[in-house]
Structure formats: C-alpha cells, structure tokens
mmCIF file of C-alpha atoms in Angstrom:
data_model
loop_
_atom_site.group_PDB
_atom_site.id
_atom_site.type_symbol
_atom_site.label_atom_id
_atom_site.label_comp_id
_atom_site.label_asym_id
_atom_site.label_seq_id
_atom_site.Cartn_x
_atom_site.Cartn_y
_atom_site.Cartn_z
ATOM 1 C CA UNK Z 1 0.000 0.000 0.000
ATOM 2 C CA UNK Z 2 1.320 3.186 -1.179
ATOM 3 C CA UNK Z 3 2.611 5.693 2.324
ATOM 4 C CA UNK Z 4 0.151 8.571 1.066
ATOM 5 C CA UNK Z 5 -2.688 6.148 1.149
ATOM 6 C CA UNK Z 6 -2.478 4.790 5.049
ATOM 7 C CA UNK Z 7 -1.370 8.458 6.109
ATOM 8 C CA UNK Z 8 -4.887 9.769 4.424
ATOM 9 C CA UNK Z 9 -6.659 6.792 5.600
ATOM 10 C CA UNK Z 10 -5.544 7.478 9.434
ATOM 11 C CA UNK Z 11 -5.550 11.350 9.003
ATOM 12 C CA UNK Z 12 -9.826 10.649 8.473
ATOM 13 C CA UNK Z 13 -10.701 7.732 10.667
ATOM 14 C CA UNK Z 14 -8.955 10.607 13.249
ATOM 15 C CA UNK Z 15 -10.506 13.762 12.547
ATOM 16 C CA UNK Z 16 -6.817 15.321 12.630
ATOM 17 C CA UNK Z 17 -7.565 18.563 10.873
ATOM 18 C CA UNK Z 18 -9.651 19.248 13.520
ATOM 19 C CA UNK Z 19 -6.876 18.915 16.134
ATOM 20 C CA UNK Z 20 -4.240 20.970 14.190
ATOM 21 C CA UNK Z 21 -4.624 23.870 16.295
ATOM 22 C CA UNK Z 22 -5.106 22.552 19.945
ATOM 23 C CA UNK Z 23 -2.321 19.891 19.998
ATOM 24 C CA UNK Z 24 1.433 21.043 20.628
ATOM 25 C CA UNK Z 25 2.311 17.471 19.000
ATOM 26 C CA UNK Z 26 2.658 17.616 14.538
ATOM 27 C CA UNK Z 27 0.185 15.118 13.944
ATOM 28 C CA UNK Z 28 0.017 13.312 11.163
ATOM 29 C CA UNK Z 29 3.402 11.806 8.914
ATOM 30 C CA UNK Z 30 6.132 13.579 11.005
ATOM 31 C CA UNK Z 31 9.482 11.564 9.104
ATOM 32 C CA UNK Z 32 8.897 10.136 6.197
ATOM 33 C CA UNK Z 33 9.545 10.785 2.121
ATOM 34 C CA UNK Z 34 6.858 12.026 -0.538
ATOM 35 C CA UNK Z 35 6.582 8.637 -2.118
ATOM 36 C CA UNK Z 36 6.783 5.249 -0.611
ATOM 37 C CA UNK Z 37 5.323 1.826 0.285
ATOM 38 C CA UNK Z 38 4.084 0.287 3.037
ATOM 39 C CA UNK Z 39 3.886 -3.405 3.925
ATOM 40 C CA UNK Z 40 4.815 -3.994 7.191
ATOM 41 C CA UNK Z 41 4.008 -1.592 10.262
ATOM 42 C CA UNK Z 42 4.957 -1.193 13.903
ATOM 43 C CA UNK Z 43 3.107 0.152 16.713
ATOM 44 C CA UNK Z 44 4.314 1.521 19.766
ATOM 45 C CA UNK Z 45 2.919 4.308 22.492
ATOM 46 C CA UNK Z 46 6.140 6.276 22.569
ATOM 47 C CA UNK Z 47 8.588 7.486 19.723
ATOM 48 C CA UNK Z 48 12.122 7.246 21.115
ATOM 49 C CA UNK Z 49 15.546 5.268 20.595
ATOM 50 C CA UNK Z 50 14.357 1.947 21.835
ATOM 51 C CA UNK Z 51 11.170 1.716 20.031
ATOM 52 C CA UNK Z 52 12.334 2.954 16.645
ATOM 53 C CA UNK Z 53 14.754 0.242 17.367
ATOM 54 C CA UNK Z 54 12.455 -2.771 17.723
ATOM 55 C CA UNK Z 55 10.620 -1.285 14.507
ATOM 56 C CA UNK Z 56 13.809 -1.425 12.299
ATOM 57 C CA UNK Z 57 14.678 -4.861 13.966
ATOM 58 C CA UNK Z 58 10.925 -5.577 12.861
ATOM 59 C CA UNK Z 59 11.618 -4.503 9.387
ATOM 60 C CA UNK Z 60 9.006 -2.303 9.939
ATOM 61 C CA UNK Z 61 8.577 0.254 6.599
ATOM 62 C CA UNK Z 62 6.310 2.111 8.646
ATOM 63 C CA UNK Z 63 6.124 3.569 13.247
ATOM 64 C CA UNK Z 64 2.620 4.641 14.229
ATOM 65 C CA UNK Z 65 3.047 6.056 17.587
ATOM 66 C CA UNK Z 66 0.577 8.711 20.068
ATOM 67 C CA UNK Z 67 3.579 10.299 21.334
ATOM 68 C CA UNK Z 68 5.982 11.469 18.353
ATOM 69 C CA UNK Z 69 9.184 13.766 18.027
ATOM 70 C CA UNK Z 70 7.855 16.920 16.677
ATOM 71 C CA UNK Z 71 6.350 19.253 19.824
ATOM 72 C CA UNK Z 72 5.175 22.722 18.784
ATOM 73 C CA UNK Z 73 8.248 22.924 15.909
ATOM 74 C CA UNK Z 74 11.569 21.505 15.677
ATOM 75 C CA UNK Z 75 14.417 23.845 15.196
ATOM 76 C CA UNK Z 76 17.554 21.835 15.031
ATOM 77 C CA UNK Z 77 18.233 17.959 13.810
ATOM 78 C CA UNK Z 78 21.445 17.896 17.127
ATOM 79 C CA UNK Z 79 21.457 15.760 19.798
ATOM 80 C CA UNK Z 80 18.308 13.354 20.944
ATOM 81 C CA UNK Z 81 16.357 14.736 18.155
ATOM 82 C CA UNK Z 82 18.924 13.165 15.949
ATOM 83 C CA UNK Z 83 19.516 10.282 17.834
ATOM 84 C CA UNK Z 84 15.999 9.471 16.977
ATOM 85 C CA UNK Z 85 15.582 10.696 13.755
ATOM 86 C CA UNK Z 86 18.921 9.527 11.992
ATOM 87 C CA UNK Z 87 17.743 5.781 12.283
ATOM 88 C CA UNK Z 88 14.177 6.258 10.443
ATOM 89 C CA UNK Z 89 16.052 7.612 7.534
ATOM 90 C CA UNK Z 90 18.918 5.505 7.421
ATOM 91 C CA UNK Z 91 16.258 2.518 7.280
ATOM 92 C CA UNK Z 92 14.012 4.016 5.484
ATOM 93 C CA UNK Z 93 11.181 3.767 8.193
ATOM 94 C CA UNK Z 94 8.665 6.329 8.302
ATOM 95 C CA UNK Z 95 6.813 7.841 11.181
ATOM 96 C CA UNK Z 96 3.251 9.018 11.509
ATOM 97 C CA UNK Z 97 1.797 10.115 15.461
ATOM 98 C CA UNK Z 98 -1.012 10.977 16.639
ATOM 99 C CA UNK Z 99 -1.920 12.228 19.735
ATOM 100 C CA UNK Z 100 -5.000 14.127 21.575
ATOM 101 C CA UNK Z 101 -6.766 12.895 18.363
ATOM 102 C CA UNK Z 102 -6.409 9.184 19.353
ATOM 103 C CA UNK Z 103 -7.002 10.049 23.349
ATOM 104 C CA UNK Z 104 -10.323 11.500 22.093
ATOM 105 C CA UNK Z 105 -11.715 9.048 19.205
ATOM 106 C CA UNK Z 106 -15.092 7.535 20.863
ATOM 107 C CA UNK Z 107 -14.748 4.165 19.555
ATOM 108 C CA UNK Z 108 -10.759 3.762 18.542
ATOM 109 C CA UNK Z 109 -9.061 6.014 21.039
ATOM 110 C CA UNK Z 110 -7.581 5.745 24.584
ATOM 111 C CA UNK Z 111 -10.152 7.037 26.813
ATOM 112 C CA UNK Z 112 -12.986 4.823 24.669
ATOM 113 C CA UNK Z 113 -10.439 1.467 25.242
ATOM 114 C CA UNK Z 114 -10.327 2.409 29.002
ATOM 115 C CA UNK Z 115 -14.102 2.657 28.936
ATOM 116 C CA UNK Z 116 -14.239 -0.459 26.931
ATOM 117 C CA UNK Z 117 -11.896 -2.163 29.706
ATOM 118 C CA UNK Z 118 -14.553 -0.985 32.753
ATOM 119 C CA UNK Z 119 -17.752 -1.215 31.567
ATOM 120 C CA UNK Z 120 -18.898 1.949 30.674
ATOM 121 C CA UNK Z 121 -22.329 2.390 28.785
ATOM 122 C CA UNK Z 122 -24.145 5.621 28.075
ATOM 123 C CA UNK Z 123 -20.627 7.040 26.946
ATOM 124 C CA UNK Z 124 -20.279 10.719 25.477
ATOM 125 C CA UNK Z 125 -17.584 13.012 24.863
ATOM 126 C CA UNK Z 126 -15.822 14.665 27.578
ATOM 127 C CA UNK Z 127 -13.053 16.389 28.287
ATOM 128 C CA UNK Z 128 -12.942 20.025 26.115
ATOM 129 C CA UNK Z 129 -10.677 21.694 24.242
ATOM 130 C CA UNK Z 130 -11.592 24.429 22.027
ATOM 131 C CA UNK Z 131 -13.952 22.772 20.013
ATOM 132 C CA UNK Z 132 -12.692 19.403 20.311
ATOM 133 C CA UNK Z 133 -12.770 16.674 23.401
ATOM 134 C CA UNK Z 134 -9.986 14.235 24.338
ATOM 135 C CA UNK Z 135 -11.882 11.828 26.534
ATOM 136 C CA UNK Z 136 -14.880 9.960 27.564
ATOM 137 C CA UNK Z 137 -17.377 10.050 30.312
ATOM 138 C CA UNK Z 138 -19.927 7.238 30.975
ATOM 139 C CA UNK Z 139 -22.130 4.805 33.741
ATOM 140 C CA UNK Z 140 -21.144 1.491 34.794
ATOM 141 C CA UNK Z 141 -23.136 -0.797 33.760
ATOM 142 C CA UNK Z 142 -22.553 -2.056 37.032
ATOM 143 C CA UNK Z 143 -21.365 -0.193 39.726
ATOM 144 C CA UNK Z 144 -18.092 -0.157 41.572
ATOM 145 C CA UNK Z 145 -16.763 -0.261 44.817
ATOM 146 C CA UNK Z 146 -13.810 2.202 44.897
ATOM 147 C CA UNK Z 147 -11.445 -0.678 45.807
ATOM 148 C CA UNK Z 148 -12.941 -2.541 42.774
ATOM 149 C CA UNK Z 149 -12.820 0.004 40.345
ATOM 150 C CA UNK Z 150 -8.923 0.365 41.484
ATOM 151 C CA UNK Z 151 -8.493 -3.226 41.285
ATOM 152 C CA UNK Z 152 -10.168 -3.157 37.212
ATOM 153 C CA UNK Z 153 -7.677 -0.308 36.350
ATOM 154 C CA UNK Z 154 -5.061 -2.053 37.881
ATOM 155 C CA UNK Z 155 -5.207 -5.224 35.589
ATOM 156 C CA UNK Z 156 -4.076 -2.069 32.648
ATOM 157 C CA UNK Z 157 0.174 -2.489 33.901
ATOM 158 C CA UNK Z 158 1.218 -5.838 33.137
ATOM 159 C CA UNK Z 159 4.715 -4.694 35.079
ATOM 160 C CA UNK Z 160 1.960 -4.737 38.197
ATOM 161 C CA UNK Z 161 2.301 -0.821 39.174
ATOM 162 C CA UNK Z 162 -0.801 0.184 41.127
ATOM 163 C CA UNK Z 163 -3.274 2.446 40.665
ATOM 164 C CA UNK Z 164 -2.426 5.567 42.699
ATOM 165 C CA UNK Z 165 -6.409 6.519 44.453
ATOM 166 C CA UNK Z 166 -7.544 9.434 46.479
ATOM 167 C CA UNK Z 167 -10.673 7.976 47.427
ATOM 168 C CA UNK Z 168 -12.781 11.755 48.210
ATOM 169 C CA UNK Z 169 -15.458 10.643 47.038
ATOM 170 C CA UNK Z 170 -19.180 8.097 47.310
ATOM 171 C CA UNK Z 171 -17.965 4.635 47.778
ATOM 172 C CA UNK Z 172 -20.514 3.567 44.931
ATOM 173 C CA UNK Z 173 -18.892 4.292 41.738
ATOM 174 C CA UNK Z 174 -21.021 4.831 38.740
ATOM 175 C CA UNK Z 175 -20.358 7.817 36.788
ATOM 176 C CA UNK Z 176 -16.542 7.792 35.668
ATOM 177 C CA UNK Z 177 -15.134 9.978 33.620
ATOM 178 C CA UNK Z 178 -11.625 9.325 31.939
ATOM 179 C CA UNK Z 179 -8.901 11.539 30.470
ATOM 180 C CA UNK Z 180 -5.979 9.410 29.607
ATOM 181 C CA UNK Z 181 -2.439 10.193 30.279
ATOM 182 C CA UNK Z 182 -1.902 13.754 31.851
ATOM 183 C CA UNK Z 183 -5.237 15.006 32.418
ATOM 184 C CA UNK Z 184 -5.746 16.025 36.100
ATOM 185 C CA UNK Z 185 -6.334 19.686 34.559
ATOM 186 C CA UNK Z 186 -10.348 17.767 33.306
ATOM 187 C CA UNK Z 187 -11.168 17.230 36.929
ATOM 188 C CA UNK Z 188 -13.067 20.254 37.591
ATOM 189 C CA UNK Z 189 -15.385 19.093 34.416
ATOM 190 C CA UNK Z 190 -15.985 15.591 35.484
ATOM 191 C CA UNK Z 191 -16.782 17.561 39.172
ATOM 192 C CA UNK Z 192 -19.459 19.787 37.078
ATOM 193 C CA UNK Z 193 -20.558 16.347 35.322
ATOM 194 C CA UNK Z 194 -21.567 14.707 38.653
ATOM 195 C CA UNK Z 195 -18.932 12.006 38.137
ATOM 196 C CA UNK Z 196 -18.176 9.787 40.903
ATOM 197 C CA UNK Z 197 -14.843 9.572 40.040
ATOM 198 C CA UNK Z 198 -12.250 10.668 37.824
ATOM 199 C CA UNK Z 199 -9.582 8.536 35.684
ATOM 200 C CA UNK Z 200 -6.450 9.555 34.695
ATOM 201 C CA UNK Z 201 -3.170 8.369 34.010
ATOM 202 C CA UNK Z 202 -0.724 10.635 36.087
ATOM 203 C CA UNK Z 203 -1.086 13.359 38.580
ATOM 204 C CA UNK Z 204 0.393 16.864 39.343
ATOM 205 C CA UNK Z 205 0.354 18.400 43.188
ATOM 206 C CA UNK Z 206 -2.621 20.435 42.984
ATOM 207 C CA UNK Z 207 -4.769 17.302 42.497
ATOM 208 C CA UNK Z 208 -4.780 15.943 45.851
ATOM 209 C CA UNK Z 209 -6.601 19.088 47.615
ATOM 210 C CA UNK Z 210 -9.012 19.607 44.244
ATOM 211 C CA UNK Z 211 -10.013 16.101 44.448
ATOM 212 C CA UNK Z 212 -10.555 16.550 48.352
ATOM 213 C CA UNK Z 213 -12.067 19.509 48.236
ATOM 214 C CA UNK Z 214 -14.839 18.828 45.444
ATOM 215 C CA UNK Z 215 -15.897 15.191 47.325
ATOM 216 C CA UNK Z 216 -14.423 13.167 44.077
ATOM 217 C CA UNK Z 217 -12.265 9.961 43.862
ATOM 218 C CA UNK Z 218 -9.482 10.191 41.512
ATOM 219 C CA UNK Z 219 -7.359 7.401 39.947
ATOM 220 C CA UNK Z 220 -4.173 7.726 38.617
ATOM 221 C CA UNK Z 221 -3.690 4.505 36.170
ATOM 222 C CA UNK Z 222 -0.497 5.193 34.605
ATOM 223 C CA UNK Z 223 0.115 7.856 31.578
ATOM 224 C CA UNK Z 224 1.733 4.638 29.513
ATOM 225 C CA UNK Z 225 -1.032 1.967 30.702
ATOM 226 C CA UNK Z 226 -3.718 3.960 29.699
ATOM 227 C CA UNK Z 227 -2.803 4.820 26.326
ATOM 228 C CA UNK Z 228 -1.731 1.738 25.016
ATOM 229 C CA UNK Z 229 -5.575 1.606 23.630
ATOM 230 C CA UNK Z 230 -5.378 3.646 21.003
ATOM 231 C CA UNK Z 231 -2.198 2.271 19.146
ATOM 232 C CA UNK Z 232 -3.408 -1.146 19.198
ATOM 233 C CA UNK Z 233 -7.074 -0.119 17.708
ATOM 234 C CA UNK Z 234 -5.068 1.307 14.713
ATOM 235 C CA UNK Z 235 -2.999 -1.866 14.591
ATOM 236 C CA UNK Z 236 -6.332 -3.736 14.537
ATOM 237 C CA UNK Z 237 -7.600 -1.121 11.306
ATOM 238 C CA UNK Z 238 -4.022 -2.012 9.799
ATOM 239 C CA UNK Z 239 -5.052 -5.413 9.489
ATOM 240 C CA UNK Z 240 -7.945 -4.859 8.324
ATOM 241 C CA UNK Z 241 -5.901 -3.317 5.111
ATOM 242 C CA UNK Z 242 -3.886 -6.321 4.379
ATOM 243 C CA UNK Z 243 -0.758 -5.136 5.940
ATOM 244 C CA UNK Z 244 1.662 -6.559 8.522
ATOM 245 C CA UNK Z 245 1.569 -5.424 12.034
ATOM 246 C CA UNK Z 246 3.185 -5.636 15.568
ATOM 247 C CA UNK Z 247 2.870 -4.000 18.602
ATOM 248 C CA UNK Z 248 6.091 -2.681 20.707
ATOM 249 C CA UNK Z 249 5.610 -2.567 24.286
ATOM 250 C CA UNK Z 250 8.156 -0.770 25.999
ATOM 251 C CA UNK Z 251 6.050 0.510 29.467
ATOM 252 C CA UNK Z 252 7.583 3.125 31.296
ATOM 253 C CA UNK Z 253 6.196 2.392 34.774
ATOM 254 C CA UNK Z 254 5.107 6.090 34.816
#
C-alpha cells in the first residue's frame, strides 16, 4: 500500500484537521519521504531510541506512535532529536503520530479502550478543548466499589504498578469519567458532570486538595497503561488493510 494512502486513511478515521490547532504534537506523517510503500508496520505508544529500534529490527517500513518527536516545531536535527531521527532515515522507516486525536476518538481512542476495559455504557464526549474533546465520560453498567474500580484499572500495567487513588469521594462508583495520560487539569469538568470519580493516568500536586475539596475519587492509572488503547485499535484497522503489524511494548512504569 502506497505511504500517502495509510497516512490519508488514518488522518480521516482521526478527525486530525480538527486537532491541528489545539495539539502542541505535529500530527500526522512527522518523518517520512513524498513517495513510498508500506507493507509492514509497527506500533508503539512512545517514539524514542528503543522503540524505533524494535521497529527497524521488525523490518518495519512504517512507526505509528501517540507520542511522536515533533512538539510545537523543531528547530535543530542535534542531539536526541537526531539520535531518533537519523535511524528512520537511514532505514528508510517512516513515522506518523497521533496524539490528543487518538485520546479523544469515541470508539478507537484511549479514553474509549479504558471505557471499553470498565464497563462503561451511556458514553459521550468529555473532556474540552476548544472545540474538540480528548476523553470519555460514561455509567457502569454495574457499579463499583472504589477498591474494585482500582483493582479493574489495575489489571491495565502488566509490570503490576498500582493504581495511585484518592478515594474523596461516594464509595458507589457509577459515573466515571476518563482523560488518559496527563489530564488532572479535566477534573473540575468531570466535578461539574456529577462524576463519581475521575480517571487519569498521572497526577500533578494540585490534584490531591481539588479532588478533596470537590468530594471526588481520583485514579491515577499510569500515563503509559492507559494509552496503550489507542495504538493497538489502529494496529487492529491495519489489518484490516492487508498489511503486517506488531505491537512494541516498551512501558515506562510512569
């Protein structure tokens, strides 16, 4: 399959246009050359040395990632930048990313494949940003305890990190709303929602007393665990196209 074809192909099943000016992150083909071929393509949550790596060890022709190498403009090829980039053109391996469009894609994206993982029915969008969203709010279709909601979200990290919980809020869960990765700055919105609790993958300081404060439980799943999702539904869509796939895991722990 021609490059062009599986970039367009990805660019609509993701809405990406519509992300181009709320994500920091160049979505779309980041490394790659005006014409090519695709046959065989790698998957991994991060773009960095070790990952880019297993993909040329893969004979990979083509790395999807969520987080790439480009972040609001890239002003000099030195250093890590080329550390990372010299390899995808020395083999020839392109690189397309996408990021808050896969956290927010209701059926293929991160926050949908955590509500997939807990049971969520009733879903809608949640999480704003300009005119966009970048997660997923929703009921259990049968409600939690807190300790088993945090025992669910644990079974994400196969490395068995735990789910980090400030439990501030009912002991029924029901309403959940998620923002994967770094998205403690959505809690006042699932507060205004009426979640019961609020899913995440990492925290920041301020959390702690907001979560306290507003009488909601927060869990903190892991950035990498919860955004492993998205990647592996566009593996899944790869398939579908005829082409080669695998998935690199490389979890951070964080």
């Amino acid at each position: 399959m021609d490059l062009s074809d599986v970039v367009s192909r990805y660019d609509e099943e993701l809405n990406t246009d519509e992300f181009a000016d709320v994500d920091a992150s160049a979505n779309g083909l980041q490394v790659g050359p005006a014409e090519g071929s695709v046959e065989r393509v790698a998957f991994a949550v991060d773009a960095a040395e070790a990952t880019i790596e297993a993909a040329v060890e893969a004979d990979a022709d083509l790395l999807v990632t969520h987080h790439g190498l480009v972040w609001g403009g890239l002003d000099r090829v030195i250093g890590r930048a080329y550390d990372r980039i010299e390899p995808l053109v020395e083999n020839d391996l392109a690189l397309y990313v996408s990021h808050l469009p896969l956290d927010g894609h209701q059926t293929r994206g991160n926050a949908a494949g955590v509500a997939d993982h807990i049971g969520l029915e009733a879903r809608e969008p949640f999480g704003s940003l300009g005119p966009v969203e970048i997660g997923q709010a929703g009921r259990a279709s049968n409600s939690y305890t807190v300790e088993g909601l945090r025992e669910r979200l644990d079974a994400l990290d196969d490395d068995g990190n735990p789910t980090r919980v400030f439990d501030f809020g009912p002991e029924e869960v029901t309403d959940v709303a998620i923002v994967t990765g770094s998205g403690v700055d959505w809690l006042d919105e699932a507060v205004e929602a009426g979640a019961d609790a609020f899913v995440t993958g990492e925290g920041k300081q301020k959390v702690y007393h907001e979560a306290k404060e507003a009488g909601i439980n927060v869990f903190l799943a892991g950035h990498y665990a919860t955004e492993t999702f998205g990647v592996r539904s566009l593996a899944a869509l790869a398939d579908e196209w005829g082409l080669e796939t695998t998935y690199i895991d490389h979890p951070t722990g964080l």
